[in-house]
Each structure stands twice: as C-alpha cells, then as structure tokens.
Coordinates of C-alpha atoms in Angstrom, one line a residue:
M30 CA -29.8 33.0 48.4
R31 CA -32.0 31.3 45.7
F32 CA -31.3 34.2 43.4
L33 CA -27.5 33.4 43.9
I34 CA -27.8 29.6 43.4
V35 CA -29.6 30.4 39.8
A36 CA -27.0 32.8 39.1
L37 CA -24.1 30.6 39.7
C38 CA -25.6 27.8 37.6
L39 CA -26.1 29.9 34.7
L40 CA -22.7 31.2 35.0
V41 CA -21.5 27.7 35.2
G42 CA -23.4 26.7 32.4
A43 CA -22.3 29.7 30.5
L44 CA -18.8 28.4 31.0
I45 CA -19.3 25.0 30.0
S46 CA -21.0 26.0 26.8
S47 CA -18.4 28.3 26.1
S48 CA -15.8 25.8 26.4
V49 CA -17.8 23.2 24.5
H50 CA -17.8 25.8 21.8
A51 CA -14.3 26.6 21.8
Q52 CA -13.5 22.9 21.5
A53 CA -15.9 22.6 18.5
V54 CA -14.6 25.2 16.1
A55 CA -11.8 23.7 13.9
P56 CA -8.9 25.6 13.0
R57 CA -8.7 26.6 9.3
Y58 CA -6.2 24.7 6.9
S59 CA -4.6 25.7 3.8
E60 CA -2.8 24.4 0.7
V61 CA 0.3 25.9 0.2
R62 CA 3.3 26.0 -1.9
V63 CA 6.8 26.9 -0.6
T64 CA 9.8 27.9 -2.9
L65 CA 12.8 25.8 -2.6
A66 CA 16.2 26.3 -4.3
E67 CA 17.2 22.8 -4.0
R68 CA 15.3 19.6 -3.2
S69 CA 17.6 19.3 0.0
G70 CA 16.0 22.3 1.1
L71 CA 12.8 20.5 2.4
R72 CA 14.8 19.5 5.6
A73 CA 15.7 23.1 6.5
L74 CA 11.8 23.8 5.8
A75 CA 10.8 20.8 8.1
E76 CA 12.9 22.1 10.7
R77 CA 11.4 25.6 10.8
V78 CA 8.0 24.5 10.2
P79 CA 7.5 20.9 12.1
G80 CA 3.8 20.8 11.1
L81 CA 4.7 19.9 7.6
D82 CA 2.4 17.1 6.4
H83 CA 2.4 15.1 3.2
V84 CA 4.9 17.4 1.2
D85 CA 4.9 16.9 -2.4
V86 CA 8.3 18.2 -4.0
Q87 CA 8.0 19.1 -7.7
K88 CA 10.5 20.3 -10.1
E89 CA 9.5 24.1 -11.3
G90 CA 11.8 26.1 -13.4
S91 CA 15.4 26.0 -12.0
G92 CA 14.2 25.4 -8.5
F93 CA 11.7 23.1 -6.6
V94 CA 8.2 23.7 -5.0
A95 CA 6.9 22.1 -2.0
V96 CA 3.0 21.7 -1.7
T97 CA 2.0 20.7 1.9
V98 CA -1.1 21.3 4.0
L99 CA -0.6 23.6 7.1
S100 CA -2.9 24.7 9.9
E101 CA -3.2 28.5 10.9
H102 CA -0.3 28.0 13.6
D103 CA 1.9 26.2 11.2
L104 CA 1.1 28.9 8.4
A105 CA 2.3 31.7 10.8
G106 CA 5.3 29.9 11.4
L107 CA 6.1 29.5 8.0
A108 CA 5.4 33.1 7.4
A109 CA 8.0 33.7 9.8
S110 CA 10.6 31.4 8.4
G111 CA 12.0 33.2 5.6
F112 CA 10.7 30.8 2.8
A113 CA 8.8 32.2 -0.1
Y114 CA 5.2 30.6 -0.4
E115 CA 1.8 30.8 -1.8
V116 CA -1.3 30.0 -0.3
T117 CA -3.1 28.4 -3.1
V118 CA -6.2 27.0 -1.2
P119 CA -7.1 29.2 1.7
D120 CA -9.6 26.9 3.4
L121 CA -9.3 23.3 2.3
A122 CA -12.5 22.4 4.4
A123 CA -14.5 25.1 2.6
A124 CA -13.0 24.0 -0.8
Y125 CA -14.0 20.4 0.1
A126 CA -17.6 21.5 0.8
A127 CA -17.9 23.4 -2.3
R128 CA -17.3 20.1 -4.6
P129 CA -20.5 18.6 -6.0
P130 CA -21.5 15.4 -4.1
A131 CA -21.5 12.2 -6.3
T132 CA -24.4 11.4 -8.4
E133 CA -26.8 8.3 -7.8
G134 CA -25.1 6.9 -11.1
E135 CA -21.6 7.4 -10.0
R136 CA -22.4 5.7 -6.6
A137 CA -24.0 2.9 -8.6
A138 CA -21.3 2.4 -10.8
G139 CA -18.8 2.4 -7.8
L140 CA -20.8 -0.3 -6.1
A141 CA -21.0 -2.4 -9.4
A142 CA -17.3 -2.3 -9.6
S143 CA -16.6 -3.7 -6.2
R144 CA -15.4 -7.1 -5.2
V145 CA -17.4 -7.1 -2.1
D146 CA -21.0 -6.8 -1.1
G147 CA -20.9 -5.6 2.5
F148 CA -18.8 -2.7 1.9
G149 CA -20.6 0.5 0.6
Y150 CA -20.8 4.3 1.4
G151 CA -21.2 6.1 4.6
S152 CA -23.3 9.4 5.4
M153 CA -20.0 11.8 5.9
G154 CA -19.3 12.5 2.2
G155 CA -19.5 8.7 1.5
Y156 CA -17.3 7.7 4.3
Y157 CA -18.7 5.9 7.5
T158 CA -18.9 7.9 10.6
F159 CA -17.5 6.3 13.7
D160 CA -21.1 4.7 14.6
E161 CA -21.6 3.7 11.3
V162 CA -18.3 1.8 11.3
L163 CA -19.1 0.0 14.7
A164 CA -22.6 -1.0 12.8
K165 CA -20.3 -2.4 10.2
L166 CA -18.5 -4.4 12.6
D167 CA -21.6 -5.8 14.1
E168 CA -23.0 -6.6 10.9
M169 CA -19.8 -8.9 10.1
A170 CA -20.1 -10.7 13.4
A171 CA -23.8 -11.3 12.8
D172 CA -23.1 -12.7 9.2
Y173 CA -19.9 -14.2 9.7
P174 CA -20.0 -15.6 13.3
D175 CA -17.5 -18.6 12.6
L176 CA -14.8 -16.2 10.9
I177 CA -14.9 -13.1 12.9
T178 CA -15.2 -12.2 16.7
E179 CA -17.6 -9.6 18.1
R180 CA -15.7 -6.4 18.5
V181 CA -13.9 -5.9 21.7
S182 CA -12.4 -2.9 23.4
I183 CA -8.6 -2.5 23.9
G184 CA -9.1 0.7 25.9
Q185 CA -10.5 4.0 25.8
S186 CA -9.7 7.3 24.3
W187 CA -9.3 11.0 26.1
E188 CA -13.4 11.6 25.7
G189 CA -14.0 7.9 26.8
R190 CA -14.8 6.1 23.4
D191 CA -13.8 2.7 23.0
L192 CA -11.1 1.6 20.6
W193 CA -12.5 -1.6 19.0
M194 CA -10.6 -4.6 17.8
V195 CA -11.8 -7.7 15.9
K196 CA -10.2 -10.8 15.0
I197 CA -10.6 -12.9 11.6
S198 CA -9.6 -16.5 11.5
D199 CA -11.2 -19.9 11.0
N200 CA -11.3 -20.3 14.8
P201 CA -11.7 -16.6 15.8
D202 CA -12.5 -17.2 19.5
V203 CA -9.7 -19.4 19.9
D204 CA -6.0 -18.3 20.3
E205 CA -4.2 -20.7 18.0
D206 CA -0.7 -21.1 17.3
E207 CA -0.7 -19.1 14.2
P208 CA 1.2 -16.0 12.7
E209 CA -0.3 -12.7 13.9
V210 CA -1.1 -9.7 11.6
L211 CA -2.3 -6.3 12.7
Y212 CA -4.0 -3.8 10.6
T213 CA -5.0 -0.3 11.9
A214 CA -6.3 3.0 10.6
L215 CA -7.3 6.5 11.5
H216 CA -4.1 7.4 13.5
H217 CA -5.0 10.8 12.0
A218 CA -8.7 11.8 12.0
R219 CA -8.9 13.3 8.6
E220 CA -7.7 10.4 6.8
P221 CA -11.1 8.3 6.3
Q222 CA -9.7 6.5 3.6
S223 CA -7.4 4.5 5.6
M224 CA -10.5 3.2 7.5
A225 CA -12.2 2.4 4.2
T226 CA -9.3 0.6 2.9
V227 CA -9.2 -1.8 6.2
L228 CA -13.2 -2.4 6.0
Y229 CA -13.0 -3.2 2.5
T230 CA -10.4 -5.7 2.8
M231 CA -12.1 -7.4 6.0
F232 CA -15.5 -8.0 3.7
Y233 CA -13.1 -9.2 1.2
L234 CA -11.8 -11.9 3.4
L235 CA -15.2 -12.7 4.9
E236 CA -17.0 -12.7 1.6
N237 CA -14.3 -15.0 -0.2
Y238 CA -13.6 -17.5 2.4
G239 CA -14.3 -21.2 1.0
T240 CA -14.2 -20.0 -2.6
D241 CA -11.1 -18.6 -3.2
P242 CA -8.2 -20.8 -2.2
E243 CA -5.8 -17.9 -1.4
V244 CA -8.0 -16.2 1.3
T245 CA -9.2 -19.6 2.4
Y246 CA -5.6 -20.6 3.3
L247 CA -4.8 -17.1 4.8
V248 CA -7.9 -17.2 7.1
D249 CA -7.1 -20.8 8.0
H250 CA -3.4 -20.1 8.9
R251 CA -3.3 -16.7 10.1
E252 CA -4.6 -14.7 12.9
L253 CA -5.6 -11.3 11.7
Y254 CA -6.4 -8.3 14.0
F255 CA -8.1 -5.0 12.9
V256 CA -8.4 -1.6 14.7
P257 CA -10.1 0.4 12.1
V258 CA -10.4 3.6 14.1
L259 CA -7.5 4.4 16.4
N260 CA -8.4 7.9 17.1
P261 CA -12.0 8.0 17.5
D262 CA -12.1 11.4 19.3
G263 CA -10.5 13.3 16.6
Y264 CA -12.8 11.5 14.0
V265 CA -15.9 12.5 15.8
F266 CA -14.5 15.9 16.0
N267 CA -14.6 16.1 12.4
E268 CA -17.9 14.5 12.0
T269 CA -19.3 17.3 14.4
T270 CA -17.4 20.2 12.7
D271 CA -18.0 18.8 9.3
P272 CA -21.1 16.1 8.9
N273 CA -20.9 16.1 5.2
G274 CA -17.1 15.2 5.3
G275 CA -14.0 17.3 4.6
G276 CA -12.8 17.8 8.3
F277 CA -9.1 18.5 8.5
W278 CA -8.6 17.9 12.4
R279 CA -5.6 15.5 12.3
K280 CA -4.7 15.0 16.4
N281 CA -6.5 13.4 19.0
R282 CA -8.7 15.6 21.4
R283 CA -6.1 16.2 24.5
D284 CA -6.8 19.3 26.2
N285 CA -3.1 21.1 26.1
G286 CA -4.7 23.9 28.1
G287 CA -4.6 27.6 26.7
N288 CA -7.4 26.6 24.1
S289 CA -4.9 24.2 22.7
F290 CA -5.9 20.4 21.6
G291 CA -4.5 17.6 20.6
V292 CA -1.3 15.3 20.4
D293 CA -0.2 13.6 17.0
P294 CA -0.7 9.8 17.9
N295 CA 1.8 9.0 15.3
R296 CA 4.4 11.1 17.2
N297 CA 3.5 9.7 20.5
Y298 CA 5.1 6.0 20.3
G299 CA 8.3 5.3 22.3
Y300 CA 10.7 4.4 19.9
E301 CA 12.9 7.3 19.4
W302 CA 10.3 9.7 20.8
G303 CA 11.1 13.4 21.0
R304 CA 14.6 12.7 19.0
D305 CA 14.5 16.2 17.4
E306 CA 12.4 19.1 16.3
N307 CA 12.7 17.8 12.8
G308 CA 10.5 14.7 13.1
S309 CA 7.9 15.8 15.5
S310 CA 7.1 19.1 17.5
S311 CA 7.3 20.0 21.1
A312 CA 4.8 22.7 20.7
P313 CA 1.1 21.9 21.5
S314 CA -0.3 23.9 18.7
S315 CA 1.6 22.3 16.2
E316 CA 0.0 19.3 13.8
T317 CA 2.8 17.0 14.9
Y318 CA 2.7 17.8 18.5
R319 CA 4.4 14.6 20.1
G320 CA 2.8 15.1 23.5
P321 CA 4.2 15.5 27.0
G322 CA 6.0 12.2 26.9
P323 CA 6.1 8.8 25.3
F324 CA 2.9 6.8 25.2
S325 CA 1.2 9.9 27.0
E326 CA -1.8 9.3 25.2
P327 CA -4.6 6.6 26.1
E328 CA -5.0 5.6 22.4
T329 CA -1.3 4.8 22.1
Q330 CA -1.3 3.2 25.4
A331 CA -4.1 0.8 24.3
I332 CA -2.5 -0.2 21.1
R333 CA 0.8 -0.7 22.9
D334 CA -0.8 -2.8 25.5
F335 CA -2.4 -4.9 22.9
A336 CA 0.5 -5.4 21.0
E337 CA 2.4 -6.4 23.9
S338 CA -0.2 -9.1 24.8
R339 CA 0.2 -10.7 21.5
E340 CA 2.7 -11.9 19.0
I341 CA 2.5 -9.6 16.2
R342 CA 4.6 -10.3 13.3
A343 CA 3.5 -8.0 10.6
V344 CA 1.6 -4.6 10.8
F345 CA 0.1 -2.2 8.4
N346 CA -0.7 1.1 9.7
Y347 CA -3.0 2.8 7.2
H348 CA -2.8 6.5 6.4
S349 CA -3.5 8.8 3.5
Y350 CA -2.3 10.1 1.1
S351 CA 0.8 10.0 -1.3
N352 CA 0.7 6.7 -2.9
L353 CA 3.5 5.3 -0.8
L354 CA 4.5 2.3 1.2
L355 CA 6.7 3.6 3.9
H356 CA 8.9 1.1 6.3
P357 CA 11.5 1.6 9.2
W358 CA 13.6 3.6 9.8
G359 CA 11.4 6.9 9.9
Y360 CA 13.6 8.9 12.3
E361 CA 16.5 9.8 10.1
A362 CA 17.5 9.6 6.5
G363 CA 20.2 7.0 5.4
V364 CA 20.0 4.7 8.6
Y365 CA 18.7 1.5 7.7
T366 CA 17.3 -1.7 9.7
P367 CA 19.2 -4.8 10.0
D368 CA 16.4 -6.4 7.8
Q369 CA 16.7 -3.8 4.9
D370 CA 17.0 -6.4 2.5
V371 CA 13.8 -8.1 3.6
F372 CA 11.8 -4.9 3.6
A373 CA 12.9 -4.2 0.3
A374 CA 12.1 -7.3 -1.3
I375 CA 8.7 -7.8 0.3
S376 CA 7.8 -4.2 -0.2
A377 CA 8.6 -4.6 -4.0
D378 CA 5.9 -7.9 -3.9
M379 CA 3.6 -5.6 -1.9
T380 CA 3.4 -2.9 -4.3
R381 CA 3.6 -5.0 -7.5
I382 CA -0.6 -4.2 -8.2
N383 CA -0.9 -0.7 -7.0
G384 CA 2.7 0.7 -7.9
Y385 CA 3.1 2.8 -4.8
E386 CA 6.6 4.1 -4.4
Y387 CA 8.2 2.2 -1.3
G388 CA 11.2 3.2 0.8
Q389 CA 12.1 4.6 4.3
A390 CA 9.8 7.3 5.4
A391 CA 12.9 9.5 6.3
D392 CA 14.2 9.1 2.6
V393 CA 10.9 9.0 0.8
L394 CA 8.6 11.6 2.4
Y395 CA 10.2 13.1 5.5
A396 CA 11.7 12.3 8.7
V397 CA 9.7 11.3 11.7
N398 CA 10.2 10.3 15.2
G399 CA 7.8 8.5 17.8
D400 CA 6.1 7.0 14.9
S401 CA 4.3 3.6 15.0
D402 CA 6.5 1.6 12.4
D403 CA 9.9 2.5 14.2
W404 CA 8.1 1.4 17.6
Y405 CA 6.4 -2.1 16.2
Y406 CA 10.1 -2.7 14.7
G407 CA 12.4 -1.3 16.9
E408 CA 10.9 -2.1 20.2
Q409 CA 12.1 -5.9 20.9
E410 CA 12.4 -6.3 24.7
T411 CA 8.4 -5.9 25.6
K412 CA 7.3 -7.8 22.7
P413 CA 8.8 -9.7 19.7
K414 CA 9.9 -7.8 16.6
A415 CA 7.3 -6.9 14.2
F416 CA 7.6 -5.8 10.4
S417 CA 5.6 -2.5 9.9
W418 CA 4.5 -0.5 7.0
T419 CA 2.6 2.6 6.2
P420 CA 0.5 2.6 3.4
E421 CA -0.2 6.1 2.3
V422 CA -3.3 5.7 0.2
G423 CA -4.4 8.1 -2.6
R424 CA -2.8 10.5 -5.0
R425 CA -1.0 13.5 -4.0
S426 CA -2.4 15.8 -6.9
T427 CA -6.1 14.8 -6.9
D428 CA -7.0 12.4 -3.9
G429 CA -6.0 14.5 -0.9
F430 CA -7.1 13.5 2.7
W431 CA -11.0 13.2 1.4
P432 CA -10.8 11.4 -2.0
D433 CA -14.1 11.9 -3.9
Q434 CA -16.6 9.3 -3.2
D435 CA -16.2 7.6 -6.5
R436 CA -12.7 7.2 -5.3
I437 CA -13.2 5.2 -2.4
I438 CA -13.9 2.0 -3.6
P439 CA -10.8 1.9 -6.3
L440 CA -8.6 3.1 -3.9
A441 CA -9.3 0.3 -1.1
E442 CA -9.2 -2.2 -4.1
E443 CA -5.8 -1.2 -5.0
N444 CA -4.5 -2.2 -1.7
R445 CA -6.3 -5.6 -1.3
V446 CA -3.4 -7.5 -3.0
A447 CA -0.8 -5.6 -0.6
N448 CA -3.1 -6.6 2.3
L449 CA -3.1 -10.2 1.6
T450 CA 0.7 -10.0 0.8
L451 CA 1.3 -8.9 4.5
A452 CA -0.7 -11.6 5.9
W453 CA 1.2 -14.2 3.4
F454 CA 4.6 -12.5 4.7
A455 CA 3.7 -13.4 8.5
G456 CA 4.0 -17.1 7.6
A457 CA 5.2 -19.0 4.9
Y458 CA 5.1 -17.3 1.5
P459 CA 6.5 -19.3 -1.8
Q460 CA 7.0 -17.3 -4.8
V461 CA 8.6 -18.1 -8.4
Q462 CA 11.7 -16.5 -8.6
A463 CA 12.7 -17.9 -12.0
F464 CA 11.9 -20.5 -14.4
E465 CA 12.8 -22.1 -17.6
I466 CA 10.9 -24.4 -20.2
V467 CA 12.7 -27.4 -21.9
E468 CA 11.3 -29.5 -24.4
T469 CA 11.5 -33.4 -23.6
H470 CA 10.6 -35.0 -26.9
G471 CA 12.0 -35.5 -30.5
A472 CA 14.4 -32.7 -31.8
P473 CA 14.4 -29.6 -29.7
N474 CA 14.0 -26.4 -31.5
G475 CA 14.0 -23.9 -28.5
H476 CA 10.3 -23.5 -29.0
L477 CA 7.2 -24.6 -27.2
D478 CA 4.7 -25.9 -29.9
P479 CA 1.2 -27.4 -29.4
G480 CA 0.9 -31.2 -28.5
E481 CA 4.6 -31.0 -27.3
P482 CA 5.6 -32.6 -24.2
A483 CA 7.8 -30.2 -22.0
A484 CA 9.2 -29.7 -18.5
V485 CA 9.6 -26.7 -16.0
S486 CA 12.6 -25.9 -14.3
L487 CA 12.1 -23.4 -11.5
T488 CA 13.3 -21.4 -8.4
L489 CA 10.7 -21.0 -5.7
H490 CA 11.9 -18.4 -2.9
N491 CA 10.1 -18.3 0.5
L492 CA 9.3 -14.6 1.3
G493 CA 8.0 -15.4 4.2
L494 CA 8.9 -15.0 8.1
E495 CA 8.1 -19.0 8.7
G496 CA 9.6 -22.2 6.9
L497 CA 7.4 -24.4 4.8
A498 CA 7.6 -28.1 4.8
D499 CA 6.4 -30.9 2.7
A500 CA 5.1 -28.7 -0.2
R501 CA 4.8 -30.2 -3.7
A502 CA 4.5 -28.5 -6.8
R503 CA 3.3 -29.2 -10.8
I504 CA 2.6 -27.1 -13.8
V505 CA -1.1 -26.1 -14.7
S506 CA -2.7 -23.2 -16.6
T507 CA -5.2 -20.8 -16.0
N508 CA -5.9 -19.9 -19.4
P509 CA -8.3 -21.7 -21.9
A510 CA -6.2 -20.4 -24.8
L511 CA -3.3 -22.3 -23.2
P512 CA -4.5 -25.7 -22.4
V513 CA -2.0 -27.8 -20.4
E514 CA -2.0 -31.6 -19.4
A515 CA -0.5 -31.4 -15.9
G516 CA 2.1 -34.1 -15.0
A517 CA 2.3 -35.3 -11.1
F518 CA 3.3 -33.4 -8.4
S519 CA 7.0 -33.3 -7.7
A520 CA 8.4 -34.7 -4.6
P521 CA 7.9 -33.0 -1.3
F522 CA 10.4 -30.1 -0.8
S523 CA 10.8 -27.6 2.1
L524 CA 12.1 -24.2 2.4
D525 CA 13.3 -22.0 5.4
S526 CA 12.3 -18.4 5.8
Q527 CA 14.2 -16.0 3.0
E528 CA 15.7 -19.2 1.4
S529 CA 15.3 -20.7 -2.2
V530 CA 14.9 -24.1 -3.7
E531 CA 15.7 -25.2 -7.3
I532 CA 12.9 -27.7 -8.6
E533 CA 13.7 -29.4 -11.8
G534 CA 11.6 -31.5 -14.4
L535 CA 8.0 -30.6 -13.7
A536 CA 6.5 -32.4 -16.8
F537 CA 3.7 -31.2 -18.6
T538 CA 2.2 -31.6 -22.1
L539 CA 1.0 -28.3 -24.1
G540 CA -2.5 -29.1 -25.8
F541 CA -3.2 -29.2 -29.5
G542 CA -5.6 -26.4 -29.0
A543 CA -3.0 -23.9 -27.7
Q544 CA -3.3 -20.6 -29.7
L545 CA 0.0 -19.7 -31.0
G546 CA 1.7 -16.2 -30.0
I547 CA 2.4 -14.8 -26.6
Q548 CA 0.1 -16.2 -23.8
D549 CA -0.5 -15.8 -20.1
G550 CA -1.6 -18.5 -17.9
L551 CA 1.1 -20.9 -17.3
A552 CA 1.4 -21.6 -13.8
V553 CA 2.7 -23.5 -10.9
E554 CA 0.3 -25.2 -8.5
I555 CA 1.7 -25.5 -5.1
E556 CA 0.5 -27.8 -2.6
L557 CA 0.9 -26.6 1.0
D558 CA -0.9 -27.6 4.1
G559 CA -3.7 -29.3 2.2
T560 CA -4.3 -26.1 0.0
T561 CA -3.5 -25.7 -3.5
L562 CA -2.0 -22.4 -4.3
I563 CA -1.6 -20.8 -7.9
R564 CA 1.6 -19.1 -8.7
S565 CA 1.9 -17.4 -12.3
L566 CA 4.9 -18.1 -14.5
G567 CA 4.4 -15.0 -16.4
R568 CA 4.0 -14.9 -20.2
V569 CA 5.3 -17.7 -22.5
A570 CA 5.7 -17.8 -26.3
I571 CA 3.8 -20.5 -28.1
G572 CA 4.9 -21.9 -31.5
T573 CA 8.0 -22.1 -33.6
P574 CA 8.3 -18.6 -35.3
V575 CA 8.8 -18.6 -39.1
A576 CA 11.6 -16.1 -40.4
V577 CA 10.3 -13.9 -43.2
F578 CA 13.1 -11.7 -43.5
E579 CA 16.9 -11.7 -42.0
D580 CA 20.2 -9.9 -43.0
D581 CA 23.1 -9.7 -41.0
A582 CA 24.1 -6.3 -42.2
S583 CA 27.5 -7.5 -43.3
E584 CA 27.2 -6.2 -47.1
T585 CA 24.9 -3.9 -49.0
E586 CA 24.7 -5.5 -52.4
A587 CA 21.0 -6.4 -51.8
W588 CA 20.3 -3.0 -50.7
D589 CA 19.5 0.3 -52.7
T590 CA 21.6 2.5 -50.1
G591 CA 20.3 6.0 -51.5
T592 CA 22.1 9.2 -50.2
G593 CA 24.7 8.4 -47.4
W594 CA 23.8 4.7 -46.2
G595 CA 26.6 2.2 -45.7
L596 CA 28.1 -0.1 -43.2
A597 CA 29.7 1.1 -39.7
S598 CA 31.6 -0.8 -37.6
A599 CA 32.3 1.6 -34.9
N600 CA 29.8 1.8 -31.6
T601 CA 27.9 -0.9 -33.1
S602 CA 27.2 -4.7 -32.6
P603 CA 30.1 -6.7 -34.3
P604 CA 31.0 -6.8 -37.0
T605 CA 28.8 -4.0 -38.8
S606 CA 25.5 -2.4 -38.9
F607 CA 23.5 -0.2 -41.5
A608 CA 23.8 3.5 -40.7
D609 CA 22.9 6.7 -42.6
S610 CA 26.1 8.3 -41.9
P611 CA 28.8 5.6 -41.4
S612 CA 31.7 8.0 -41.5
G613 CA 30.1 10.9 -39.6
S614 CA 27.2 12.9 -37.9
Y615 CA 23.9 12.7 -39.8
P616 CA 22.7 16.1 -41.3
N617 CA 19.6 17.7 -39.6
N618 CA 16.2 17.3 -41.1
V619 CA 16.9 14.9 -43.8
M620 CA 15.1 11.7 -44.5
N621 CA 17.1 9.1 -45.9
A622 CA 15.5 5.6 -47.1
L623 CA 17.1 2.3 -47.2
T624 CA 15.3 0.2 -49.6
P625 CA 15.7 -3.5 -50.8
I626 CA 16.7 -4.0 -54.4
T627 CA 14.5 -7.1 -54.7
R628 CA 11.2 -7.4 -53.5
W629 CA 10.6 -10.5 -51.2
V630 CA 7.5 -12.5 -51.9
V631 CA 6.2 -14.3 -48.8
K632 CA 4.1 -17.4 -49.8
R633 CA 2.0 -19.4 -47.4
H634 CA 1.6 -23.2 -48.5
S635 CA -1.0 -25.3 -46.8
S636 CA -2.0 -29.0 -47.7
I637 CA -5.8 -29.5 -48.6
S638 CA -7.1 -33.1 -48.2

C-alpha cells in the first residue's frame, strides 16, 4: 500500500510537471510577407487568417505586399489560404535574442536624454518585469504621497495576479468632482513599450508638478488613473520563456483545453463582440481568439467593473507598434461615430508632435471587434460615454514589438505631449485657432517693427469636453530675441465645449531689442482657474522688408532674353510672366538663361554720429 501511494504521488507529480512544462513552451512566431494583387486584398486575407497582427501594406512592383507576424497556427492557416507568401524571419524570438545588448554608453546616453529621473531600464532587455513595475509604483507612492495613491487591486487574472491601479491628482485619496482620465497598457503581453510609455508619463507628471504650469494645472484639475499591466499572466509568461526580452506571447493565459491557451483581451470586450470572423476569431488557437463570451476573462471584467464605477471621459489604451493613433469605430470600415469631427480634431492635436497617422482602426489598420475603444465609447448605458484611443507606439520597419533598448525612452518621450493632451481634452482645453497682428501707432505699413505698439486679434477654440468660464488673455513672448511688453489682461471670457470666441485688441509693445527676421515665441497667456497657461501663436515676421529688386514681367526691355525667352499670357498669373518657351513646349536638355541688361548695385546707407 505504501508503495502504491508513493507510485501515485510520483505519477501525479509527473503529470503536473508535464502540464507546467507544456504551458511554459512558447509557440514560434514568424515574420511573413504576403503578396497581394490589390491593397483591398488585405480584407480577404484577414478573413482567411484572422490572426493577422500589425499588418504593414507596402507597394511592390505592380502589386502590394503585406508584412505581418504570425504564430505557428496562423501560419498554417496562411499556407492553406491560397495566398503567395514568404517567411522572412522564421523565429522572431530567436532573432531578438541574437541582437547585441545595449552598451553602457548607449544606456547612459538614453538616460541623459530623458526628461525624467525616476524612469530607467529594467532587467528584461531594458524593460521592467512585472515585479519591477510594481516596485516602481511603490517608489512613486513613497516619493510623492501627496500626488499619487498606493497601488490598488481592481481584480485578479486567471492565474491569480492582481491588476494594479493608481491615481495621480492633487488630492489623490479624495474622490473629487474633476474630469477623469484612464491610461492602460499591456493588453497584449508582447508589447512592453506600451507599459514603458505609461510609466514614463507618470514620472513626468510627478516630477514636474509645481514647476511646470501645464502639468500643475492638469494634476490639480484632473483625476488621472493608470493601469500599466492589464495582462500580467501573459507578460509573466514572456518573462519565463524569454527572461532577456523578446517573448512573443500575446494573449492572456486561459486554459482553453487541448493544450491551447489564451484569449485576446482586446477582442473580449462586450461591444460588437463576435460580430464576424474578420475582426476576431472563434478559434481558441488563434492570436485573436475572442473567448467563449463577451467579458469572459477576469482581466476584462476587472477593467470593465472599474470603468463602470467611475465617470471616465477619455482613455488611452496603449499598444505597440505602427506609429498610429486609432479611434472608434474599429468593427467596420467607413462607419463613423456621431463624434467623428471631435475625434478628428483632437487626434490631429494629439499627434502634432509625434506625427502618428490617426483614424479609425478599420480604415487605417484592419477591422477589429470586441475591442476596448469601441466599448469605452459605445457602451453608454452602464457608464458614461468615454472617448477612447489606441496609440500604437513604434515604427513598423525597425521597432516591432520589442524595440531596442536605446529606443525605449525616445518612444516614451514622443508620446508625452499626446498624454497631456488627453488629460486636457477631458476638461476645458483652450487653443489658438487663428490670429492677426495690427499696428496701433503712426502710419501702419503692414509690418511689425521694433519699438512699435501693436495689438493681436485672435480666435480661441475650446477643444475640451467641458466649458471654461472667467478666463482672460494677454500677449507675451517666450523668446528673448522677441522682447514684448505685455498689455493688460482682456476682459473675462467664457467658452462652451467645442466652441470658439474672438478676442479683439490684445495690446502689446515690441521691444527695441527685437531681432529682425522670422521669429518664434509670440504667445498668448491665458489665465484659467488661477493658473496662467501659454499658447503659442506661431512664427511672426519682425521688421519692414527692403525691396532690392522688382519686376512685374510685363515687358522684356530690361532683359537679355537669349534664346527663346519671352512673355507668356496663357496658364499664368495675369497679365503675363517670363517663359523660356512662350509659344510652345520647351526643348529637352537645353539650358536657357534670362539675364538683366543692366547690373543693379544695392547700397546700404548708415548715419554716423
């Protein structure tokens, strides 16, 4: 009997060990190039291979090629689809592991270029592990207890890991009546740059509070929530299989049976869940498996319950890669939300620094259903409507899912302004729409000269979701080469959400030390809720230009017309223009010169005292 018990224990232990080993073996992922006759063929490809992820369609010869990442299962589906393809990188994880690590010099240079001190490099190819993320959250709470909460669990994963949330605000432990904003990352476990970007911005807010007026205003007037790891099981799985980075597991770790694991959390949300096989897959082995039902996964249940307990107005769900900013609707191309104009306007503002392409997921990338953005915006019964975006961080061609270590901080930094803009958007967000400078002394010549009094008339537009009241404006400069003596603040003005106001006659005097030429730095200072905010007016020309040469091209007497030059009146600005072939087409490979008969001499006169 004793022998039987021991034998059974050994058998059970062997089975458990075998199961754990099976779960810890990552499938192989490959980079693949698929030949398409037309760009529109991508939709047919997506229907036959639902696991397509981050497809880059490029013109090649008379057709197109789609570059994507596929698992072994989805690669088998591609082989049976009839599409011609080429496997360019058979094992992406192995290719990542073969890349040389960053040198100490490269690491030091990256940290030196960072705008924050608290954010650095983790032990997983430069990225923080799950435990290191938690340590960073604890570090923030210890160093900035008046600005950030301690981490709070909003639920648990399949394997029992907590999903941690923190809030940044001026009274972080108090539920104030302020616009609420949510930032999430790592829906997909192989996208660590999403987490790095969120943590970087958190440190930027904390470290610049009290010194940067914009950061101070946002922290004082917003409640900013962060969930930096939404899929901890998948992320820890990648840590286990590839401890130096480069793991390509995407989904969570649900046991689907039959040695199949994982649901794609970003296909498991309840809005338009399971609409078709194009935007998600019903096959458990697929990378875009949507799960057995909407919100079947504890991870998506946790973020759903959290969102429904709050009044979130604006959301960034960070992913990587493709240098994109995606917004609803994702489930079908060419179908637009009632707020399409708002999405387009604020998306343009969010991408003014990083230059990301923006638009609907189904139009810009590929159709998805059951994704986070559509649910945050579309579900308006169990919670308020929330404007939601997916930033896809990193270049398709060079960064991929695991950007090189020297790219971590630059990629995080290039999204800093977009993150601040999202926070602005949730409340009042005054921006300059147009402006005009008018001289106010002497005989105006249409040019702004040093020492000259002037006034600015401008149009302010409120891009935010809340109105603003009792704001005031005046003209200032942020450039020492453009000294300005500011006039008084304007009378108070108010602006509803998405409305504009014209403000006339903001007086100022340009200093005598202003440098001639095109100058940056003229700005409007807006006093809002006791805080002064700077909004740039763009570049302005300083000084009256001196004409050194002028000809209206109405005659040729002052010119040596050489061979063929004359006056043309067709297809030209009226009445005429100079042309080297006024009566026909110009000949090939011939250079004709039009030169003045008289040489002009420009003399500069100066008074000497």
